[in-house]
PDB file of C-alpha atoms in Angstrom:
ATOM      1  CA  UNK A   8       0.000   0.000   0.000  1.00 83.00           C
ATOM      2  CA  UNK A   9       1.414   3.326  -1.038  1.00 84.00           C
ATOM      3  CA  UNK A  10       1.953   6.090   1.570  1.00 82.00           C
ATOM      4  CA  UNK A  11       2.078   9.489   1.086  1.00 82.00           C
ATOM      5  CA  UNK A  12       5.865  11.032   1.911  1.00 80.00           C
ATOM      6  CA  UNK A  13       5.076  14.458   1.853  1.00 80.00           C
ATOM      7  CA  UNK A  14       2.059  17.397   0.942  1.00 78.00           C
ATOM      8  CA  UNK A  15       2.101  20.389  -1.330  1.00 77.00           C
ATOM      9  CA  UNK A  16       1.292  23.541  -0.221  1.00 65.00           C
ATOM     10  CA  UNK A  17      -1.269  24.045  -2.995  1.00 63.00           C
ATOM     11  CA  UNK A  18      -4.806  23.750  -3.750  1.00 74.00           C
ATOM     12  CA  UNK A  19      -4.679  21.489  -6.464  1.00 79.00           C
ATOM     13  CA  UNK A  20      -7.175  19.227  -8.057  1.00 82.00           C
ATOM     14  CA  UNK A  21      -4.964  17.884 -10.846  1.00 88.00           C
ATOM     15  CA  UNK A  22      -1.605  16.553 -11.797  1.00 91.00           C
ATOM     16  CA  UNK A  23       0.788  15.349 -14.415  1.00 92.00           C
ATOM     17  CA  UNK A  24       4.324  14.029 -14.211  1.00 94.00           C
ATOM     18  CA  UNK A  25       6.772  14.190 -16.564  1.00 95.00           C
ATOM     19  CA  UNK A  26       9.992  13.169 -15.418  1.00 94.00           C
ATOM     20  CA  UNK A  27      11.194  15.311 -12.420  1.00 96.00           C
ATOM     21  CA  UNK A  28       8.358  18.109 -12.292  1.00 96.00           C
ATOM     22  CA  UNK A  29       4.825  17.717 -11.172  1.00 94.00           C
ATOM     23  CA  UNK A  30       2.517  19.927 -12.309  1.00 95.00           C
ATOM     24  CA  UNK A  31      -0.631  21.291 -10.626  1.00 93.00           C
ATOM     25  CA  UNK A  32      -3.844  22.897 -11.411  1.00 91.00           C
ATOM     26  CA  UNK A  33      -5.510  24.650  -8.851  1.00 86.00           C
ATOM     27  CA  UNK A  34      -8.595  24.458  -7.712  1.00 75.00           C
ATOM     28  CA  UNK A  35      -9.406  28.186  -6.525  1.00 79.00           C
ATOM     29  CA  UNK A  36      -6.791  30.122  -7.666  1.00 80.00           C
ATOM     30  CA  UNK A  37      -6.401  28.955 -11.443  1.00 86.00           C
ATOM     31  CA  UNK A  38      -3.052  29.090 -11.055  1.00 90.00           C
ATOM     32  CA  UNK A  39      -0.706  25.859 -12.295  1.00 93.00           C
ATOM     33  CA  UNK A  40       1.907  25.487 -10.542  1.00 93.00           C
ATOM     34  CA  UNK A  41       5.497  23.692 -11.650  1.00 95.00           C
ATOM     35  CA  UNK A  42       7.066  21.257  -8.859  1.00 94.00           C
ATOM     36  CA  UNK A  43      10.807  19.711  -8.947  1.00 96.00           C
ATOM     37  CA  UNK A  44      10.329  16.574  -7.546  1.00 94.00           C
ATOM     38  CA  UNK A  45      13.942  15.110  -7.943  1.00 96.00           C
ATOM     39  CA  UNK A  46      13.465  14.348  -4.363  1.00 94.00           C
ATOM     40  CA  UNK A  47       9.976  13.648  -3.724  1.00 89.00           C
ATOM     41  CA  UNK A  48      10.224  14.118   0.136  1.00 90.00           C
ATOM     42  CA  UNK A  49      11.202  18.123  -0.729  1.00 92.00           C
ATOM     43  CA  UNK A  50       9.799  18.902  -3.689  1.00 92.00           C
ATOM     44  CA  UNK A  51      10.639  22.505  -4.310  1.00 93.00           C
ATOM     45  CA  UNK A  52       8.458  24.892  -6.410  1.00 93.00           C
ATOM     46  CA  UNK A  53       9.911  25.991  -9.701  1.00 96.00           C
ATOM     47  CA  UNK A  54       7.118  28.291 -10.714  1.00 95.00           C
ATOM     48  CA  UNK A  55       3.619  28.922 -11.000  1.00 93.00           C
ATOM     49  CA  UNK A  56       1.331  30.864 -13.455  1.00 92.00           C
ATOM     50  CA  UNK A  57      -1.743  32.313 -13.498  1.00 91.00           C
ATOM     51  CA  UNK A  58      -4.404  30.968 -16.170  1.00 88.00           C
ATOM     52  CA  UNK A  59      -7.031  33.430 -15.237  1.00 81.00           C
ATOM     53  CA  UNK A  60      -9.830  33.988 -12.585  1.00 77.00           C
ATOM     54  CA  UNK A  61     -11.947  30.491 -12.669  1.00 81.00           C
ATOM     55  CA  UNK A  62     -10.796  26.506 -11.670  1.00 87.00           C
ATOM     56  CA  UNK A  63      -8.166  24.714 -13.315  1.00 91.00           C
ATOM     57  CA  UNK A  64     -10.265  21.625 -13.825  1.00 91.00           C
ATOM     58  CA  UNK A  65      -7.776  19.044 -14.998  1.00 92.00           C
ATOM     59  CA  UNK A  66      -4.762  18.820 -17.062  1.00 94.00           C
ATOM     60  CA  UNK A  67      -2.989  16.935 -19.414  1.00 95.00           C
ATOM     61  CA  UNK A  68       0.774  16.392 -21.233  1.00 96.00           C
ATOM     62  CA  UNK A  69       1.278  16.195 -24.292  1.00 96.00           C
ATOM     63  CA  UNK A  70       5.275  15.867 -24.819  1.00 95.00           C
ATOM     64  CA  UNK A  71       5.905  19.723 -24.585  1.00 96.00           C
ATOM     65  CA  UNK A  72       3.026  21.393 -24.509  1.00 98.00           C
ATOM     66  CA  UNK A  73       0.075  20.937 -20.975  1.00 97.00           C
ATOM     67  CA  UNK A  74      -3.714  21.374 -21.507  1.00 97.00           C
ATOM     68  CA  UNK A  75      -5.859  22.510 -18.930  1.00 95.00           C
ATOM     69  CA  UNK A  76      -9.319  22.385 -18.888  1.00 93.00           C
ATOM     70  CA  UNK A  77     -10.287  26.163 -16.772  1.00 91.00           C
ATOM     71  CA  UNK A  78     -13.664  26.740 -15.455  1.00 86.00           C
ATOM     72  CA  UNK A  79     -13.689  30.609 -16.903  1.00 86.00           C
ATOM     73  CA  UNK A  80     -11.956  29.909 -20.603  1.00 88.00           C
ATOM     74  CA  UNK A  81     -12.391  26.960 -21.819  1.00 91.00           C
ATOM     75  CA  UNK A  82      -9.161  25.009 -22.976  1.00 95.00           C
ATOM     76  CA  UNK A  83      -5.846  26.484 -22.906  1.00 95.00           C
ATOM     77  CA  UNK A  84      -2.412  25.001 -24.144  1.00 97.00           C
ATOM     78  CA  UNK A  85       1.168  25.976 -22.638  1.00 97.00           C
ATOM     79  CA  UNK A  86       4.471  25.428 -23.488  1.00 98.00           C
ATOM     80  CA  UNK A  87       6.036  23.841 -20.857  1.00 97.00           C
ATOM     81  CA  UNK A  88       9.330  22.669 -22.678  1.00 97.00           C
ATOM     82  CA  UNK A  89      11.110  25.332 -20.411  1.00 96.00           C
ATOM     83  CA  UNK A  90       9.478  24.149 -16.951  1.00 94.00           C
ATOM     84  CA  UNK A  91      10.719  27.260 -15.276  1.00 95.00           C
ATOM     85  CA  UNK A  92       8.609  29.456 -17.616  1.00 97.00           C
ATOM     86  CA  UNK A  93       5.374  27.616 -18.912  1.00 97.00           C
ATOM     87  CA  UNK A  94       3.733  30.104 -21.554  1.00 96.00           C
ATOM     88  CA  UNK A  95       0.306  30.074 -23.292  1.00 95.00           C
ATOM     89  CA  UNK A  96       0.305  29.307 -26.779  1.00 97.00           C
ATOM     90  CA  UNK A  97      -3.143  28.898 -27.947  1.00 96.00           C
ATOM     91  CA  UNK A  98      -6.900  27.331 -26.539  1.00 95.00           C
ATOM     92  CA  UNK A  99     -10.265  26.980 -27.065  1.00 96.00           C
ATOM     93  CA  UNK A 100     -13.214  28.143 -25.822  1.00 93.00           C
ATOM     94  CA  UNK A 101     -15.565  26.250 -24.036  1.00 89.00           C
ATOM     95  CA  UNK A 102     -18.183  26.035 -21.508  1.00 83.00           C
ATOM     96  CA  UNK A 103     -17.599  25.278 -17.817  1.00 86.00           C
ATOM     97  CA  UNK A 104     -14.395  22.987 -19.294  1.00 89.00           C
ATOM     98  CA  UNK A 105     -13.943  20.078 -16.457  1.00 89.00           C
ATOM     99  CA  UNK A 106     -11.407  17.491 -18.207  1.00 90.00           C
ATOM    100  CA  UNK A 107      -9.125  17.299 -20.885  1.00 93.00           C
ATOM    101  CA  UNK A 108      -7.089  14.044 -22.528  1.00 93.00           C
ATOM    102  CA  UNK A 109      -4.680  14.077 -25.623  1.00 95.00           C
ATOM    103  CA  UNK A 110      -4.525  11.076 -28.075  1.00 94.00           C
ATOM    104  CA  UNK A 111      -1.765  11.586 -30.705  1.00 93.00           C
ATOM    105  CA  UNK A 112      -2.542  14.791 -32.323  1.00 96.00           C
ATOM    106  CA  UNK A 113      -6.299  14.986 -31.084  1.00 96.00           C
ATOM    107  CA  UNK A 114      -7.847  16.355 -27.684  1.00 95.00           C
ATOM    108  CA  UNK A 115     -10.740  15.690 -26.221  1.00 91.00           C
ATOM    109  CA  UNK A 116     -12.351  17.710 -24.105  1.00 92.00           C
ATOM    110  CA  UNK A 117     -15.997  18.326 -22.235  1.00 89.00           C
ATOM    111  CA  UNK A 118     -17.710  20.289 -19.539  1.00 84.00           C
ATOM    112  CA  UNK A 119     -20.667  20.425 -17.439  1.00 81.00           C
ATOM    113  CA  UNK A 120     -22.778  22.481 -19.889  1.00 72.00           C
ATOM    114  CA  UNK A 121     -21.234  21.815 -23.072  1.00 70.00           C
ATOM    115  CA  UNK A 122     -20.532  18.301 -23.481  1.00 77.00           C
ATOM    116  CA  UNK A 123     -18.008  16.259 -25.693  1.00 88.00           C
ATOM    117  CA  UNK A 124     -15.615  17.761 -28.266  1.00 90.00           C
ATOM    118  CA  UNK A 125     -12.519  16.472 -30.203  1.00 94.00           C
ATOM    119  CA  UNK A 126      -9.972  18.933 -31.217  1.00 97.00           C
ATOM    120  CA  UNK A 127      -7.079  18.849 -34.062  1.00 98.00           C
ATOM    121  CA  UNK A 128      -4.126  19.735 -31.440  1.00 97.00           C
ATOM    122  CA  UNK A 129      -1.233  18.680 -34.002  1.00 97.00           C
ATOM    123  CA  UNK A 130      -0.848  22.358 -33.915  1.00 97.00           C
ATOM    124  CA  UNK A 131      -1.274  23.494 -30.021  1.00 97.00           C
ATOM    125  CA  UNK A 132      -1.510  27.062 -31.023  1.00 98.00           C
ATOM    126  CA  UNK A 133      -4.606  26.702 -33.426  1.00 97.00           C
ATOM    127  CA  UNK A 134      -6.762  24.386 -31.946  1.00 97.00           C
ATOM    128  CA  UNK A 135      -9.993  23.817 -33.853  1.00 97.00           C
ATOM    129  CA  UNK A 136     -13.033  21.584 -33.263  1.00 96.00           C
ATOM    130  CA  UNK A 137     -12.958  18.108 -35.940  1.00 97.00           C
ATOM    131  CA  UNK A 138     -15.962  16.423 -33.785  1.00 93.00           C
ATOM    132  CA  UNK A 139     -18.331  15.984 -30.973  1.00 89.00           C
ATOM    133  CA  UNK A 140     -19.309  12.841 -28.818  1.00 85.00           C
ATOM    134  CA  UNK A 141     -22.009  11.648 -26.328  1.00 77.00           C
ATOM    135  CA  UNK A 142     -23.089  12.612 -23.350  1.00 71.00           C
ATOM    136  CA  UNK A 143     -24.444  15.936 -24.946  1.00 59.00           C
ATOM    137  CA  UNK A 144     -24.099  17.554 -21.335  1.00 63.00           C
ATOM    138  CA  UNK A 145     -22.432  16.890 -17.631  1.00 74.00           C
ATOM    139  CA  UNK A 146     -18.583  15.539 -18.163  1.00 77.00           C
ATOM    140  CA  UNK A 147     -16.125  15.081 -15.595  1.00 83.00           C
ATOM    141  CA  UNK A 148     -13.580  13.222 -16.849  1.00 84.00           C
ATOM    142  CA  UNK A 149     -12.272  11.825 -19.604  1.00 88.00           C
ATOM    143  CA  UNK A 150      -9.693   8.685 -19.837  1.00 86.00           C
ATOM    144  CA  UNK A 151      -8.159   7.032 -22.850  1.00 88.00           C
ATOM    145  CA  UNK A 152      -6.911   3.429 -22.657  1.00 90.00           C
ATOM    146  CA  UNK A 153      -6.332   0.647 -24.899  1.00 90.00           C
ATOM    147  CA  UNK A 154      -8.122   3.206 -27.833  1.00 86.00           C
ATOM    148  CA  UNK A 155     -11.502   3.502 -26.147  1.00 89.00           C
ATOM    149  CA  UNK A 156     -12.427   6.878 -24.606  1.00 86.00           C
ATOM    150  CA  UNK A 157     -13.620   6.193 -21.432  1.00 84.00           C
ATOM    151  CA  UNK A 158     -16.529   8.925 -19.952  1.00 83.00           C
ATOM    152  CA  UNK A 159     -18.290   9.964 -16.417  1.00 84.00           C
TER     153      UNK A 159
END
């Protein structure tokens, strides 16, 4: 059974890893934060931006570039290949966005008022809508495994 070793000192509600950092979206301040976790009993904050007023719902990485689903804006997609200075490079709008995942070049994405959409994201800085899928209305997360989309 895993235990924990140590807490952040953030409000998050979602992570991804990639290698040594740990990034976090925050719940109440919208703000993701960048983690060093080359020792994970002191990991040491690198950074942390603000997305904008609003939740950072969930996020996810995609090689280089993080997408965060944000209560207030929709989608947005950063370059993270410099952790120390994640920027914004492009996004979409959407509803009350709640969860994001990336498969190969396209993103899925839904929220509690606007349902399922599938972006083109093999260019993060102009995303653009290629599809919809069911439930119409009230997504929370998403999860891709074994090429089935997976939705609650």
């Amino acid at each position: 059974n895993p235990e924990p070793i140590t807490t952040l000192s953030s409000s998050g509600r979602s992570l991804a890893r990639a290698g040594d950092r740990l990034y976090v979206g925050s719940t109440f301040t919208g703000t993701l934060a960048v983690y060093d976790i080359a020792d994970p009993t002191q990991p040491a904050l690198v950074t942390s931006v603000p997305l904008g007023s609003g939740r950072i719902e969930d996020i996810d990485l995609a090689g280089n570039v993080l997408y965060a689903a944000t209560s207030a804006f929709g989608v947005r997609a950063l370059d993270v290949s410099d952790p120390a200075t994640p920027y914004l490079i492009g996004g979409f709008a959407l509803a009350n966005a709640t969860t994001t995942v990336v498969s190969g070049n396209l993103l899925y994405a839904g929220g509690l008022g606007s349902g399922g959409i599938v972006l083109d994201a093999g260019d993060p800085t102009q995303l653009h809508q290629v599809g919809t899928f069911s439930p119409a209305v009230g997504l929370r997360e998403l999860e891709i495994r074994d090429d089935r989309l997976y939705v609650a």
